[in-house]
Short mmCIF file of C-alpha atoms in Angstrom, two decimals:
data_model
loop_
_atom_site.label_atom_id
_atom_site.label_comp_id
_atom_site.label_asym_id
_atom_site.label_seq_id
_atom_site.Cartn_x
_atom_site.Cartn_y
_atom_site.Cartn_z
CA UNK A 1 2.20 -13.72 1.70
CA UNK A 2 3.26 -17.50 2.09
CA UNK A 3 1.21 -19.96 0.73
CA UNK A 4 -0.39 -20.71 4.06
CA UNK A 5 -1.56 -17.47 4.88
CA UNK A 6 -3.20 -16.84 1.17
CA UNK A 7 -6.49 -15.13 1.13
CA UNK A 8 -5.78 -13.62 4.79
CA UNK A 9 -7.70 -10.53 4.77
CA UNK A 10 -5.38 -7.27 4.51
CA UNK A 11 -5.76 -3.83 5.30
CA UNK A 12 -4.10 -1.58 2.87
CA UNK A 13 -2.27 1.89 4.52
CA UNK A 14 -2.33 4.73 1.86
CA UNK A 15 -0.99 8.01 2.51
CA UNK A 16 -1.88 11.14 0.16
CA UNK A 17 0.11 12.41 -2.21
CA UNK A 18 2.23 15.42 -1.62
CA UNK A 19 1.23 18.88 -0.57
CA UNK A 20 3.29 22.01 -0.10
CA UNK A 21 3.15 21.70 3.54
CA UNK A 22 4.49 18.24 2.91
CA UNK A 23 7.29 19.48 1.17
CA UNK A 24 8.30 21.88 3.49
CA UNK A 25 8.37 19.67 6.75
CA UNK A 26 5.05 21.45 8.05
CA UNK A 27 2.62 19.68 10.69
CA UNK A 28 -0.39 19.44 8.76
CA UNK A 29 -3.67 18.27 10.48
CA UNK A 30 -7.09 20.24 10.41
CA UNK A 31 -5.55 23.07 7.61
CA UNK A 32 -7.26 21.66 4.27
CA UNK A 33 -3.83 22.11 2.05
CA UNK A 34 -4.66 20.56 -1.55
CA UNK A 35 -2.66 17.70 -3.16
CA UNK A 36 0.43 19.76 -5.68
CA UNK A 37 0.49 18.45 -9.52
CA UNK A 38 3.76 16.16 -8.14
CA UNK A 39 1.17 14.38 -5.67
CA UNK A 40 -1.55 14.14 -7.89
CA UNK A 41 1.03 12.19 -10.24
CA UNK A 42 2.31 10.04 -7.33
CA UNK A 43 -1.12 8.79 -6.45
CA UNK A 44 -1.73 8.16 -9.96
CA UNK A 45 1.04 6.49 -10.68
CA UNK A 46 0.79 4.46 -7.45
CA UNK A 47 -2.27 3.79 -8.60
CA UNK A 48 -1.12 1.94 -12.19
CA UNK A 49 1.04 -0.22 -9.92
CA UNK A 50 -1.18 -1.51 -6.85
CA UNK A 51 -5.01 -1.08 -7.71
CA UNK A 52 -6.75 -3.16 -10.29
CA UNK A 53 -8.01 -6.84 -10.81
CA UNK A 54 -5.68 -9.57 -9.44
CA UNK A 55 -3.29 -6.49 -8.62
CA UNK A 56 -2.25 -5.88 -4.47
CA UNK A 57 -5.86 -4.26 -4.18
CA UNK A 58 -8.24 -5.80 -6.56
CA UNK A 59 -11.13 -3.46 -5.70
CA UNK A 60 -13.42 -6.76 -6.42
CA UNK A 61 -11.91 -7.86 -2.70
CA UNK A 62 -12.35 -4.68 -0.96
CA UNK A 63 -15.05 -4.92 1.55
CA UNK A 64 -14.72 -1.15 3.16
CA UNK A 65 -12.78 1.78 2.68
CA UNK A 66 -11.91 4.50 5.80
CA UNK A 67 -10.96 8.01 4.21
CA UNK A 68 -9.94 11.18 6.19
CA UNK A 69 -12.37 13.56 5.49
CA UNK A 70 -9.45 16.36 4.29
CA UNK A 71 -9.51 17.50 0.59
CA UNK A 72 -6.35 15.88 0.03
CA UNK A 73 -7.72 12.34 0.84
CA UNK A 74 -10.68 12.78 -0.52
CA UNK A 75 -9.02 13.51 -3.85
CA UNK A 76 -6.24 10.61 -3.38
CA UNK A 77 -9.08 8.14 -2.78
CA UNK A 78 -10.65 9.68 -6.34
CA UNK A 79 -7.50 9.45 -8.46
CA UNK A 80 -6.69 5.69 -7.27
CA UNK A 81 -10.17 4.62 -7.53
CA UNK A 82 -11.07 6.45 -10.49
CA UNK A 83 -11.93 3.36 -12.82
CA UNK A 84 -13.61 1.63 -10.02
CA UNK A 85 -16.63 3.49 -8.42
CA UNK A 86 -19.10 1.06 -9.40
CA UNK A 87 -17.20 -1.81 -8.07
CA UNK A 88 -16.66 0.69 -4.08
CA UNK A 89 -20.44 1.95 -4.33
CA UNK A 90 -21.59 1.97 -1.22
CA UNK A 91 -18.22 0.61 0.58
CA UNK A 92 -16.68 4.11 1.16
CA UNK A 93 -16.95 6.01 4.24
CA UNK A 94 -15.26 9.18 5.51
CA UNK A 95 -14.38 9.57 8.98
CA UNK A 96 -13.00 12.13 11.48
CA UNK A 97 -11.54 8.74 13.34
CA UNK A 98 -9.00 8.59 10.10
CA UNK A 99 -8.22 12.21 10.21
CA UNK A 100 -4.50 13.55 10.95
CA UNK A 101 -3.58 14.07 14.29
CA UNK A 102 -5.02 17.25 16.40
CA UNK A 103 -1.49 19.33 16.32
CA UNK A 104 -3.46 22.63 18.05
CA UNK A 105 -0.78 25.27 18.46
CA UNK A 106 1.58 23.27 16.21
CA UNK A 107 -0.37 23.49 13.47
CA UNK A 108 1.82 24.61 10.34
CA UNK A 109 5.01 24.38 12.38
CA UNK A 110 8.20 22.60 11.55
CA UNK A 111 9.46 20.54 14.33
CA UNK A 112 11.98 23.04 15.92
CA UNK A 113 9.91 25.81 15.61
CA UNK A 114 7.76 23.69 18.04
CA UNK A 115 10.84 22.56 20.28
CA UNK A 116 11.33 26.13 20.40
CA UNK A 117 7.79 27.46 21.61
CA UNK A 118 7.92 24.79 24.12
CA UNK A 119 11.14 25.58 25.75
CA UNK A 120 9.93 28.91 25.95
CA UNK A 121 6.53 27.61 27.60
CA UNK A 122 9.88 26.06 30.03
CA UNK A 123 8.52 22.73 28.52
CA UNK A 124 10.58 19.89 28.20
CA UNK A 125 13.51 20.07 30.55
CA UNK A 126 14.40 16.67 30.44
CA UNK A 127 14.02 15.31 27.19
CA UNK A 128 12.91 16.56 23.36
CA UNK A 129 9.32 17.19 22.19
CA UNK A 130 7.90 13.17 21.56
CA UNK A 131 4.75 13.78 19.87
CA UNK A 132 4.13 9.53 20.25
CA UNK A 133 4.21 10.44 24.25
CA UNK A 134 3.97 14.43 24.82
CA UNK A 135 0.76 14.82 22.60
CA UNK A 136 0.06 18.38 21.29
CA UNK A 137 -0.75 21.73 22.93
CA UNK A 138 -4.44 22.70 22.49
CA UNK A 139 -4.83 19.35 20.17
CA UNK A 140 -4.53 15.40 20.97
CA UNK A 141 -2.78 13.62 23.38
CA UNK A 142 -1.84 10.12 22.36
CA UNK A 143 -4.51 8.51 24.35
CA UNK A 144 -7.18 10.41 22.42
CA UNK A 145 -6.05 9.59 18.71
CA UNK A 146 -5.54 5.40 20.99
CA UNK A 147 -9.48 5.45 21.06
CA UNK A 148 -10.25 6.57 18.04
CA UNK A 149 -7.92 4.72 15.58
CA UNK A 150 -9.19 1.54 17.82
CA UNK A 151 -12.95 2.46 17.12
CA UNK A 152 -12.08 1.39 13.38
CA UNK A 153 -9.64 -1.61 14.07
CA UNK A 154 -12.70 -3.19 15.79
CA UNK A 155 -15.02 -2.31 13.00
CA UNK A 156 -12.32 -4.28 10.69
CA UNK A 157 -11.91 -7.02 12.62
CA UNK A 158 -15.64 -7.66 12.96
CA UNK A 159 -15.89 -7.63 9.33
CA UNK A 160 -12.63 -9.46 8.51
CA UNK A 161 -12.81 -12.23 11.68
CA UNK A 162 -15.33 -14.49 9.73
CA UNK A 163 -13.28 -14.37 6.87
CA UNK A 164 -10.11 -15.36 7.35
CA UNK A 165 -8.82 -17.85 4.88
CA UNK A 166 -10.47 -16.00 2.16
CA UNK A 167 -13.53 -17.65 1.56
CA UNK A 168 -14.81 -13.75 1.01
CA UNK A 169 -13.20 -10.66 -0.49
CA UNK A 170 -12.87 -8.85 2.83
CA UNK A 171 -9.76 -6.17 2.29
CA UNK A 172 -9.68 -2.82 4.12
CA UNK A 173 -8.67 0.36 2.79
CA UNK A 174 -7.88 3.29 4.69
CA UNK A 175 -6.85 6.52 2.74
CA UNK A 176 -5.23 9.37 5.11
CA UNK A 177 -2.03 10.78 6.50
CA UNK A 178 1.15 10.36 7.30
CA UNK A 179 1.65 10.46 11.34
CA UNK A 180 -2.45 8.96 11.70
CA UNK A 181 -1.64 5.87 9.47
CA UNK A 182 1.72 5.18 11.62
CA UNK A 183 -0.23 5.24 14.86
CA UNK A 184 -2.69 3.22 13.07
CA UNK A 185 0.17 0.45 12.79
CA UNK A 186 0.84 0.88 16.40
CA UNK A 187 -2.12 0.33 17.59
CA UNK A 188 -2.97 -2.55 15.23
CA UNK A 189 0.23 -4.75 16.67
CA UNK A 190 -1.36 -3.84 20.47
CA UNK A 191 1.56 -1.09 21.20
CA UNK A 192 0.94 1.96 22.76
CA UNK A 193 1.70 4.99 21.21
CA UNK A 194 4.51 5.42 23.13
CA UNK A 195 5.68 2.41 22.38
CA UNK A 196 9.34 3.05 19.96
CA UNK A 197 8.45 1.92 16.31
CA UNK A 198 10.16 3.98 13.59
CA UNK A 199 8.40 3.65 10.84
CA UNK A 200 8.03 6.00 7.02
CA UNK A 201 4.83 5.91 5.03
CA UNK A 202 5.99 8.55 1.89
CA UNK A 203 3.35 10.40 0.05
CA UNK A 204 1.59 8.73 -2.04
CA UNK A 205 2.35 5.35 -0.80
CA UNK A 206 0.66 1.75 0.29
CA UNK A 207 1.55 0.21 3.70
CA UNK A 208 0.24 -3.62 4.45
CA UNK A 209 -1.22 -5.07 7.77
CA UNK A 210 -3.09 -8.80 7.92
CA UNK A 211 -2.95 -11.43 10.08
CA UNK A 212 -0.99 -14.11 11.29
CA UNK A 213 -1.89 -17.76 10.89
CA UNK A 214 -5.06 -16.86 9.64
CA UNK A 215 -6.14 -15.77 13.00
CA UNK A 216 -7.91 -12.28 14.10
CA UNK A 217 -6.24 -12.03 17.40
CA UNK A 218 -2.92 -11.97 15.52
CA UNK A 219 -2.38 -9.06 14.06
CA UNK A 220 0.84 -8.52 11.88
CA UNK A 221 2.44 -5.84 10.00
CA UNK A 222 3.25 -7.47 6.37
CA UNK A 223 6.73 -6.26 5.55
CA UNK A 224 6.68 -7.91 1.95
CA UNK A 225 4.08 -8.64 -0.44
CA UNK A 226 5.13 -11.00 -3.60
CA UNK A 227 3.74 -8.53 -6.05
CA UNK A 228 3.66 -11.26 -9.14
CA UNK A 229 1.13 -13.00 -7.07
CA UNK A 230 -2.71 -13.00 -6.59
CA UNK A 231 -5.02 -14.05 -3.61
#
């Protein structure tokens, strides 16, 4: 961040490591798929790079941490925090509002199986499959994931508004998947799902939001972080 927005509370995006389903391109929400040896080694080496005293998250700064409730983000959050439970006691929380996205019948499908089923349901005779608009068969629409992910961005900002130029350690982690944590973006810049945004979050990885002008009713996504620096 600039030197005028230093100490601006962030909220740090991680995604879990690699599963098989991720490998393979499959739509995994509720299914409990565990973390392969590959993503165990991704978190853990994403881990050496971003989490540690005057490192991108310096668990001494992290106020609260949102984690999916699925095996696989239950064990990233163990493998990047490992060294550091003392320092998050208390501070963690899992929640079904951080949870993948409801797929219902697309569970375990690859993305033209589902194109597939649903222009033999005579679905979509206009345009493709848009999860970000069309929602899911027998799971979520967009406007249900909308009210959940914004349950938790007003539980951050009431923690992080009285804090905004630092003068407490008031960071935000949230540890879950890869389609959840891209809506989460969304709807921390105000758009609506629907709203075009292309956007990759790869296993394993750390996305950044904060602020703008150290202000809580400017939300920004932070597209680089000087990682030689410290808040």
């Amino acid at each position: 961040m600039s030197d005028k927005d230093a100490g601006t509370p962030r909220v740090f995006l991680l995604r879990h490591g690699e599963t098989e389903w991720t490998i393979s391109g499959r739509y995994t929400g509720r299914s409990d798929i565990p973390l392969t040896s590959g993503g165990e080694l991704q978190v853990l080496n994403s881990a050496r790079v971003v989490v540690g005293p005057r490192k991108l998250i310096d668990p001494s700064r992290v106020a609260h941490l949102f984690v999916s409730p699925r095996s696989r983000a239950k064990r990233t959050y163990d493998l990047l925090f490992e060294d550091y439970q003392e320092a998050l006691e208390g501070k963690s929380e899992t929640t079904e509002d951080i949870r993948e996205w409801d797929y219902g019948l697309y569970e375990g499908l690859l993305t033209a199986q589902i194109r597939e089923g649903r222009k033999g349901r005579a679905l979509d005779k206009e345009r493709p499959w848009n999860i970000w608009v069309d929602g899911c068969e027998e799971g979520e629409s967009p406007a249900e994931v909308t009210e959940r992910l914004d349950r938790i961005i007003a539980k951050i900002r009431e923690v992080q508004g009285p804090h905004m130029y630092g003068e407490k350690g008031v960071d935000v982690v949230l540890i879950a998947h890869g389609h959840i944590l891209r809506a989460f973006a969304k709807r921390w810049i105000g758009f609506e799902l629907s709203m075009r945004l292309p956007m990759m979050l790869e296993p394993g990885a750390v996305g950044v939001l904060s602020y703008e002008h150290h202000k809580v009713d400017e939300p920004a996504l932070l597209l680089g972080v000087n990682m030689g620096s410290s808040q």
